[in-house]
Coordinates of C-alpha atoms in Angstrom, one line a residue:
Chain A
M249 CA 0.0 0.0 0.0
L250 CA 1.4 3.3 -1.0
L251 CA 1.1 6.5 1.0
E252 CA -0.8 9.3 -0.7
L253 CA 0.9 12.6 -0.3
S254 CA -1.0 15.8 -1.0
E255 CA 0.5 18.6 -3.0
E256 CA 0.8 20.7 0.1
H257 CA 2.6 17.9 1.9
K258 CA 5.0 17.5 -1.0
E259 CA 5.8 21.2 -0.9
H260 CA 6.5 21.1 2.8
L261 CA 8.8 18.1 2.4
A262 CA 10.5 19.7 -0.5
F263 CA 12.3 21.8 2.0
L264 CA 14.4 18.8 3.0
P265 CA 16.7 18.5 0.0
Q266 CA 17.2 22.2 0.1
V267 CA 18.8 21.8 3.5
D268 CA 21.7 20.6 1.4
S269 CA 22.2 23.9 -0.4
A270 CA 21.1 25.9 2.6
G271 CA 23.7 23.9 4.5
Q272 CA 26.3 25.2 2.1
G273 CA 25.4 28.7 2.9
A274 CA 25.7 28.0 6.5
R275 CA 29.1 26.3 6.2
G276 CA 30.8 29.3 7.5
R277 CA 29.1 28.8 10.8
R278 CA 30.3 26.2 13.4
S279 CA 27.4 24.3 14.6
V280 CA 26.1 21.0 13.3
G281 CA 22.7 20.4 14.7
W282 CA 21.2 22.7 17.4
G283 CA 22.9 23.0 20.7
G284 CA 26.3 22.6 19.3
G285 CA 28.1 19.6 18.0
P286 CA 31.6 18.4 17.0
K287 CA 33.6 20.9 14.9
A288 CA 33.5 19.6 11.4
E289 CA 36.6 19.3 9.2
P290 CA 36.5 21.7 6.2
G291 CA 36.8 19.0 3.6
T292 CA 34.1 16.7 4.8
Q293 CA 31.8 19.5 6.1
Q294 CA 29.1 19.5 3.4
P295 CA 27.9 15.9 3.4
L296 CA 28.2 15.6 7.2
N297 CA 26.2 18.8 7.6
F298 CA 23.4 17.5 5.4
I299 CA 23.0 14.1 7.0
A300 CA 23.2 15.6 10.5
V301 CA 20.7 18.3 9.6
V302 CA 18.1 15.9 8.2
A303 CA 18.7 13.6 11.2
E304 CA 18.2 16.5 13.5
F305 CA 14.9 17.3 11.7
G306 CA 13.9 13.7 12.3
R307 CA 14.7 13.9 16.0
I308 CA 12.6 17.1 16.2
A309 CA 9.7 15.5 14.4
V310 CA 9.7 12.5 16.9
E311 CA 10.0 14.9 19.9
F312 CA 7.1 16.8 18.4
L313 CA 5.1 13.6 18.5
R314 CA 6.1 12.9 22.1
R315 CA 5.7 16.3 23.6
G316 CA 4.2 18.8 21.2
A317 CA 5.7 21.7 19.3
N318 CA 8.6 23.8 20.6
P319 CA 8.7 27.1 18.7
K320 CA 12.1 28.1 20.1
I321 CA 13.7 25.2 18.3
Y322 CA 12.1 26.2 15.0
E323 CA 13.5 29.7 15.4
G324 CA 17.0 28.5 16.2
A325 CA 16.9 26.2 13.2
A326 CA 15.6 28.9 10.9
R327 CA 18.4 31.3 11.8
K328 CA 21.1 28.7 11.3
L329 CA 19.8 27.6 8.0
N330 CA 19.0 31.1 6.8
V331 CA 15.3 30.3 6.0
S332 CA 12.0 31.5 7.5
S333 CA 10.7 29.9 10.7
D334 CA 7.5 28.9 8.8
T335 CA 9.5 26.8 6.4
V336 CA 11.2 25.0 9.2
Q337 CA 7.9 24.4 10.9
H338 CA 6.3 23.1 7.7
G339 CA 9.2 20.9 7.1
V340 CA 9.0 19.4 10.6
E341 CA 5.2 18.9 10.3
G342 CA 5.6 17.3 6.9
L343 CA 8.1 14.9 8.2
T344 CA 5.9 14.2 11.2
Y345 CA 3.0 13.5 9.0
L346 CA 5.0 11.2 6.8
L347 CA 6.2 9.2 9.9
T348 CA 2.8 8.9 11.6
E349 CA 0.9 7.9 8.4
S350 CA 3.5 5.3 7.6
S351 CA 3.5 4.0 11.2
K352 CA -0.3 4.0 11.4
L353 CA -0.6 1.9 8.2
M354 CA 2.4 -0.2 9.1
I355 CA 3.6 -0.1 5.5
S356 CA 6.4 -2.3 4.4
E357 CA 9.9 -1.0 3.6
L358 CA 9.3 -1.4 -0.1
D359 CA 6.1 0.5 0.0
F360 CA 7.7 3.3 2.0
Q361 CA 10.5 3.6 -0.4
D362 CA 8.1 3.7 -3.4
S363 CA 5.9 6.3 -1.6
V364 CA 8.9 8.5 -0.9
F365 CA 10.2 8.1 -4.4
V366 CA 7.6 10.4 -5.8
L367 CA 9.1 13.2 -3.9
G368 CA 12.1 13.0 -6.1
F369 CA 14.7 13.1 -3.4
S370 CA 18.2 11.9 -3.6
E371 CA 19.0 8.2 -2.9
E372 CA 20.8 9.2 0.3
L373 CA 17.8 11.2 1.6
N374 CA 15.5 8.4 0.8
K375 CA 17.6 6.0 2.8
L376 CA 17.7 8.4 5.7
L377 CA 14.0 8.7 5.7
L378 CA 13.5 4.9 5.6
Q379 CA 15.9 4.5 8.5
L380 CA 14.0 7.2 10.4
Y381 CA 10.8 5.4 9.8
L382 CA 12.0 1.9 10.8
D383 CA 13.8 3.2 13.9
N384 CA 10.8 5.1 15.3
R385 CA 7.9 3.0 14.1
K386 CA 7.3 1.1 17.2
E387 CA 7.3 4.1 19.5
I388 CA 5.1 6.1 17.2
R389 CA 2.5 3.3 17.2
T390 CA 2.6 3.2 20.9
I391 CA 1.9 6.9 21.0
L392 CA -0.9 6.5 18.5
S393 CA -2.6 3.7 20.4
G394 CA -3.1 6.1 23.3
L395 CA -5.4 8.2 21.1
A396 CA -8.1 5.6 20.7
P397 CA -11.4 6.0 22.5
S398 CA -11.1 4.1 25.7
L399 CA -12.9 3.1 28.8
P400 CA -11.3 3.1 32.2
S401 CA -8.8 0.3 32.2
Y402 CA -7.8 -2.0 35.0
H403 CA -4.7 -1.1 37.0
N404 CA -4.7 -3.0 40.3
L405 CA -6.9 -4.8 42.8
E406 CA -6.5 -4.9 46.6
W407 CA -8.7 -7.0 48.8
R408 CA -9.5 -7.6 52.5
L409 CA -11.5 -10.1 54.4
D410 CA -13.9 -8.7 56.9
V411 CA -16.4 -10.2 59.3
Q412 CA -19.3 -8.1 60.6
L413 CA -19.9 -8.9 64.2
A414 CA -22.7 -6.5 65.1
S415 CA -24.6 -3.6 63.9
R416 CA -27.0 -1.1 65.4
S417 CA -29.9 -3.2 64.4
L418 CA -28.6 -6.7 65.2
R419 CA -26.1 -8.0 67.7
Q420 CA -24.0 -11.1 67.7
Q421 CA -23.6 -11.6 63.9
I422 CA -21.0 -13.4 61.9
K423 CA -21.3 -12.0 58.4
P424 CA -18.2 -12.5 56.2
A425 CA -17.5 -10.1 53.4
V426 CA -14.7 -9.3 51.1
T427 CA -13.8 -5.6 50.7
I428 CA -12.2 -4.8 47.3
K429 CA -10.4 -1.7 46.2
L430 CA -10.3 -1.5 42.4
H431 CA -7.7 0.8 40.8
L432 CA -8.6 2.1 37.4
N433 CA -6.9 4.3 34.9
Q434 CA -8.5 6.6 32.4
N435 CA -6.5 9.0 30.2
G436 CA -3.9 9.2 32.9
D437 CA -6.3 9.8 35.7
H438 CA -6.3 7.3 38.5
D439 CA -9.6 6.3 40.0
T440 CA -10.3 4.0 42.8
K441 CA -13.6 2.3 43.7
V442 CA -14.2 0.6 47.0
L443 CA -16.6 -2.3 46.8
Q444 CA -17.8 -5.2 48.8
T445 CA -19.0 -8.7 48.0
D446 CA -20.0 -11.8 49.9
P447 CA -18.1 -15.2 49.6
A448 CA -20.7 -16.8 47.3
T449 CA -20.5 -13.9 44.8
L450 CA -16.7 -13.9 45.0
L451 CA -16.6 -17.6 43.9
H452 CA -19.1 -16.8 41.2
L453 CA -16.9 -13.9 40.0
V454 CA -13.8 -16.1 39.9
Q455 CA -15.6 -18.8 38.0
Q456 CA -17.1 -16.4 35.4
L457 CA -13.8 -14.6 34.8
E458 CA -11.9 -17.8 34.5
Q459 CA -14.3 -18.8 31.8
A460 CA -13.6 -15.5 30.1
L461 CA -9.9 -16.3 30.1
E462 CA -10.5 -19.9 28.8
E463 CA -12.3 -18.4 25.8
M464 CA -9.1 -17.2 24.3
K465 CA -7.8 -20.7 24.1
T466 CA -10.8 -22.1 22.2
N467 CA -10.5 -23.2 18.6
H468 CA -12.8 -20.4 17.5
C469 CA -10.7 -17.6 18.9
R470 CA -7.5 -19.3 17.8
R471 CA -8.8 -19.5 14.2
V472 CA -9.8 -15.9 14.2
V473 CA -6.5 -14.7 15.6
R474 CA -4.6 -16.8 13.1
N475 CA -6.6 -15.7 10.1
I476 CA -7.1 -12.0 10.6
K477 CA -3.8 -10.4 9.9
Chain B
M275 CA -32.6 -4.5 76.8
E276 CA -34.0 -1.2 77.6
L277 CA -37.7 -0.8 77.3
S278 CA -39.8 2.2 77.9
E279 CA -42.7 2.4 80.3
S280 CA -45.2 2.5 77.5
V281 CA -44.1 -1.0 76.3
Q282 CA -44.6 -2.3 79.8
K283 CA -48.1 -0.7 80.1
G284 CA -49.1 -2.0 76.7
F285 CA -48.1 -5.5 77.8
Q286 CA -49.9 -5.2 81.0
M287 CA -53.1 -4.4 79.1
L288 CA -52.4 -7.4 76.9
A289 CA -52.0 -9.6 79.9
D290 CA -55.5 -8.7 81.1
P291 CA -58.1 -11.3 80.0
G292 CA -60.8 -8.7 80.6
S293 CA -59.4 -6.4 77.8
F294 CA -58.1 -9.1 75.5
D295 CA -59.7 -12.6 75.5
S296 CA -57.6 -15.5 74.2
N297 CA -58.7 -15.1 70.6
A298 CA -58.0 -11.4 70.6
F299 CA -54.6 -11.8 72.2
T300 CA -53.6 -14.4 69.6
L301 CA -54.8 -12.2 66.7
L302 CA -53.0 -9.1 68.0
L303 CA -49.8 -11.0 68.5
R304 CA -49.9 -12.4 65.0
A305 CA -50.8 -9.0 63.6
A306 CA -47.7 -7.5 65.3
F307 CA -45.4 -10.1 63.8
Q308 CA -47.1 -9.8 60.4
S309 CA -46.8 -6.0 60.2
L310 CA -43.1 -6.3 61.0
L311 CA -42.1 -9.2 58.8
D312 CA -44.5 -9.3 55.9
A313 CA -43.3 -6.9 53.2
Q314 CA -46.8 -6.6 51.8
A315 CA -48.5 -6.2 55.1
D316 CA -51.8 -4.6 54.9
E317 CA -52.3 -1.4 56.8
A318 CA -55.6 -2.8 57.9
V319 CA -53.9 -5.6 59.8
L320 CA -55.8 -4.7 62.9
D321 CA -59.1 -4.7 61.1
H322 CA -60.1 -8.2 62.0
P323 CA -63.8 -8.6 63.0
D324 CA -62.8 -10.3 66.2
L325 CA -60.9 -7.2 67.3
K326 CA -63.7 -4.8 66.6
H327 CA -65.0 -4.8 70.1
I328 CA -61.8 -3.4 71.6
D329 CA -61.2 0.3 71.7
P330 CA -59.0 1.2 68.7
V331 CA -56.7 3.4 70.8
V332 CA -56.0 0.5 73.1
L333 CA -55.5 -1.8 70.1
K334 CA -52.9 0.5 68.5
Y335 CA -51.1 1.1 71.8
C336 CA -50.8 -2.6 72.5
H337 CA -49.8 -3.4 68.9
A338 CA -47.0 -0.8 69.1
A339 CA -45.8 -2.1 72.4
A340 CA -45.7 -5.6 71.1
A341 CA -43.9 -4.6 67.9
T342 CA -41.3 -2.6 69.8
Y343 CA -40.7 -5.5 72.2
I344 CA -40.3 -8.0 69.3
L345 CA -37.7 -5.8 67.6
E346 CA -35.7 -5.2 70.7
A347 CA -35.8 -8.9 71.5
G348 CA -34.7 -9.8 68.0
K349 CA -31.9 -7.2 68.1
H350 CA -30.4 -8.6 71.3
R351 CA -31.1 -12.2 70.3
A352 CA -33.1 -12.8 73.4
D353 CA -33.6 -16.4 74.5
K354 CA -36.7 -18.0 75.9
S355 CA -35.8 -17.4 79.6
T356 CA -35.3 -13.6 79.0
L357 CA -38.6 -13.4 77.2
S358 CA -40.5 -15.4 79.9
A359 CA -38.9 -13.3 82.6
Y360 CA -40.1 -10.0 81.1
L361 CA -43.6 -11.3 80.2
E362 CA -44.1 -12.7 83.7
D363 CA -43.1 -9.3 85.1
C364 CA -45.9 -7.8 83.0
K365 CA -48.3 -10.2 84.6
F366 CA -48.7 -12.6 81.7
D367 CA -50.2 -15.9 82.7
R368 CA -48.4 -19.2 81.6
E369 CA -50.6 -19.8 78.6
R370 CA -50.0 -16.4 77.1
T371 CA -46.3 -16.5 77.8
E372 CA -46.1 -19.9 76.0
L373 CA -48.0 -18.5 73.1
F374 CA -45.7 -15.5 72.8
C375 CA -42.6 -17.6 73.0
T376 CA -43.9 -20.0 70.3
E377 CA -44.8 -17.2 67.9
Y378 CA -41.4 -15.6 68.5
Q379 CA -39.6 -18.9 67.8
N380 CA -41.5 -19.4 64.6
N381 CA -40.6 -16.0 63.3
K382 CA -37.1 -15.7 64.8
N383 CA -35.2 -16.4 61.6
S384 CA -37.2 -13.9 59.4
L385 CA -36.8 -11.3 62.1
E386 CA -33.1 -11.7 62.3
T387 CA -32.7 -11.6 58.6
L388 CA -34.7 -8.5 58.4
L389 CA -32.7 -6.8 61.2
G390 CA -29.4 -7.9 59.6
S391 CA -30.3 -6.4 56.3
I392 CA -30.8 -2.9 57.8
G393 CA -27.7 -0.7 57.7
R394 CA -25.3 1.0 55.5
S395 CA -22.6 -0.8 53.7
L396 CA -20.3 -0.3 50.8
P397 CA -21.7 -0.8 47.3
H398 CA -22.1 -4.5 46.9
I399 CA -21.1 -6.5 43.8
T400 CA -23.9 -8.7 42.6
D401 CA -22.7 -10.0 39.3
V402 CA -20.1 -9.7 36.5
S403 CA -20.4 -9.8 32.8
W404 CA -17.6 -9.9 30.3
R405 CA -16.9 -9.4 26.6
L406 CA -14.0 -10.6 24.6
E407 CA -13.0 -8.6 21.6
Y408 CA -10.3 -8.6 19.0
Q409 CA -9.2 -5.1 18.1
I410 CA -8.1 -4.7 14.5
K411 CA -8.1 -1.1 13.7
T412 CA -8.8 2.4 15.0
N413 CA -8.8 5.6 13.0
Q414 CA -5.4 6.4 14.4
L415 CA -3.8 3.0 14.1
H416 CA -4.3 0.3 11.6
K417 CA -3.4 -3.3 11.8
M418 CA -3.6 -3.6 15.5
Y419 CA -4.6 -7.3 16.2
R420 CA -4.9 -7.3 19.9
P421 CA -7.4 -9.2 22.0
A422 CA -9.1 -7.2 24.9
Y423 CA -11.7 -7.8 27.5
L424 CA -14.5 -5.6 28.7
V425 CA -15.6 -6.4 32.2
T426 CA -18.8 -5.0 33.8
L427 CA -19.5 -5.3 37.5
N428 CA -23.1 -5.0 38.5
V429 CA -23.2 -3.1 41.8
Q430 CA -26.0 -2.5 44.2
N431 CA -26.1 0.4 46.6
T432 CA -27.9 -0.5 49.9
D433 CA -29.3 2.9 50.7
S434 CA -30.0 4.5 47.4
Q435 CA -31.5 1.4 45.7
S436 CA -29.6 2.4 42.6
Y437 CA -27.8 0.0 40.4
P438 CA -24.8 1.6 38.9
E439 CA -22.4 -0.4 36.9
I440 CA -18.6 -0.3 36.8
S441 CA -17.1 -1.1 33.5
F442 CA -13.5 -1.3 32.6
S443 CA -11.3 -2.8 29.9
C444 CA -8.3 -4.9 30.3
S445 CA -5.8 -7.0 28.4
M446 CA -5.4 -10.7 28.9
E447 CA -2.5 -10.3 31.3
Q448 CA -4.4 -7.8 33.3
L449 CA -7.4 -10.1 33.5
Q450 CA -5.1 -12.9 34.7
D451 CA -3.8 -10.6 37.4
L452 CA -7.3 -9.7 38.5
V453 CA -8.5 -13.3 38.6
G454 CA -5.3 -14.4 40.4
K455 CA -6.0 -11.8 43.1
L456 CA -9.6 -12.8 43.5
K457 CA -8.6 -16.4 43.8
D458 CA -6.1 -15.5 46.5
A459 CA -9.0 -13.8 48.4
S460 CA -11.2 -16.9 48.1
K461 CA -8.4 -19.2 49.2
S462 CA -7.9 -17.0 52.2
L463 CA -11.6 -17.1 52.9
E464 CA -11.5 -20.9 52.8
R465 CA -8.6 -21.1 55.1
A466 CA -10.3 -18.7 57.5
T467 CA -13.4 -20.9 57.7
Q468 CA -11.3 -23.9 58.7
L469 CA -9.8 -22.2 61.7

């Protein structure tokens, strides 16, 4: 399956190969990447600059997915590459979109390469992008899975055995009960529910939930899992 | 057991064969138990033709006294000797004392169940339902292929009579963890009963 890239998207990404020539203009300056880097040798400066810059863009794109945009970085990059801050931002967003769409669809290496091919980048840039995709795919998918609609999910269960001995309305009782504290998570919020049950219901709960677990091992479920890929 | 004067006075009236003949006594006694224990008890429980000849005020007073005493006795799990002692103090003759004790014995279990069910407690789990699903895709993430469980606990609140539900999702490992912990609890319970 190939990625479909819109015209606007292609324009944004078109910034990337220009980093090459923009990098030439910036050769006079020291830094490779933002926040300083090793001092490059004059002879090897140009290709090193280019790979490092694109890699840096890749790193920014992944950070953007993890934590959101950071305008200061865009401005720093824009100054060093002698382009507008908007161009940098679009470049990062374009790269981010490329990575998330590829990760979401879980496209194969070949499909990725073919999709990127239409952008008309150099062989080297294509390889870089592919590597960026493969390296970050798993993490991006984990981030995306957190976006799905969700119910509170189970976190932990604490229990306690209690015996009620008396109450205001009846003395000399022996009434066993199990008190349960259920910890749930929803969108990062922790919620706890304190509940109670009697021994008979507890056994019933265990029996029912064990049946639920057994279901996964039945032929029907195994067949479904095997065949839907 | 602490009982007020009005209970004693009511019983003394009940003890008097002049105010309550044998039949009336039995009927009033049964009416007292019935109005406490029968969920659909008629408000006209005292409207029996054989009780018509007695002053309604007296009827109500004695009915209330009997009901109060029955509840107190049930609460403190009074035994036959305690009951007899009190009734004899109220000038009950042997026959009426025996009758009261027999009626009390017949209704003891229902009375204790009723009293035991009064009171506040934590929301009580009554049932569980589950659903197994296989997630294949969301709009943010394709090709997922992950089984998941959705578990719903039916819960009953004693005071508000409401039936909220607690639903949550979990993976297979989480469900195994949950079941493991519940099994620990039930094993502990079993061990505790053998002590």
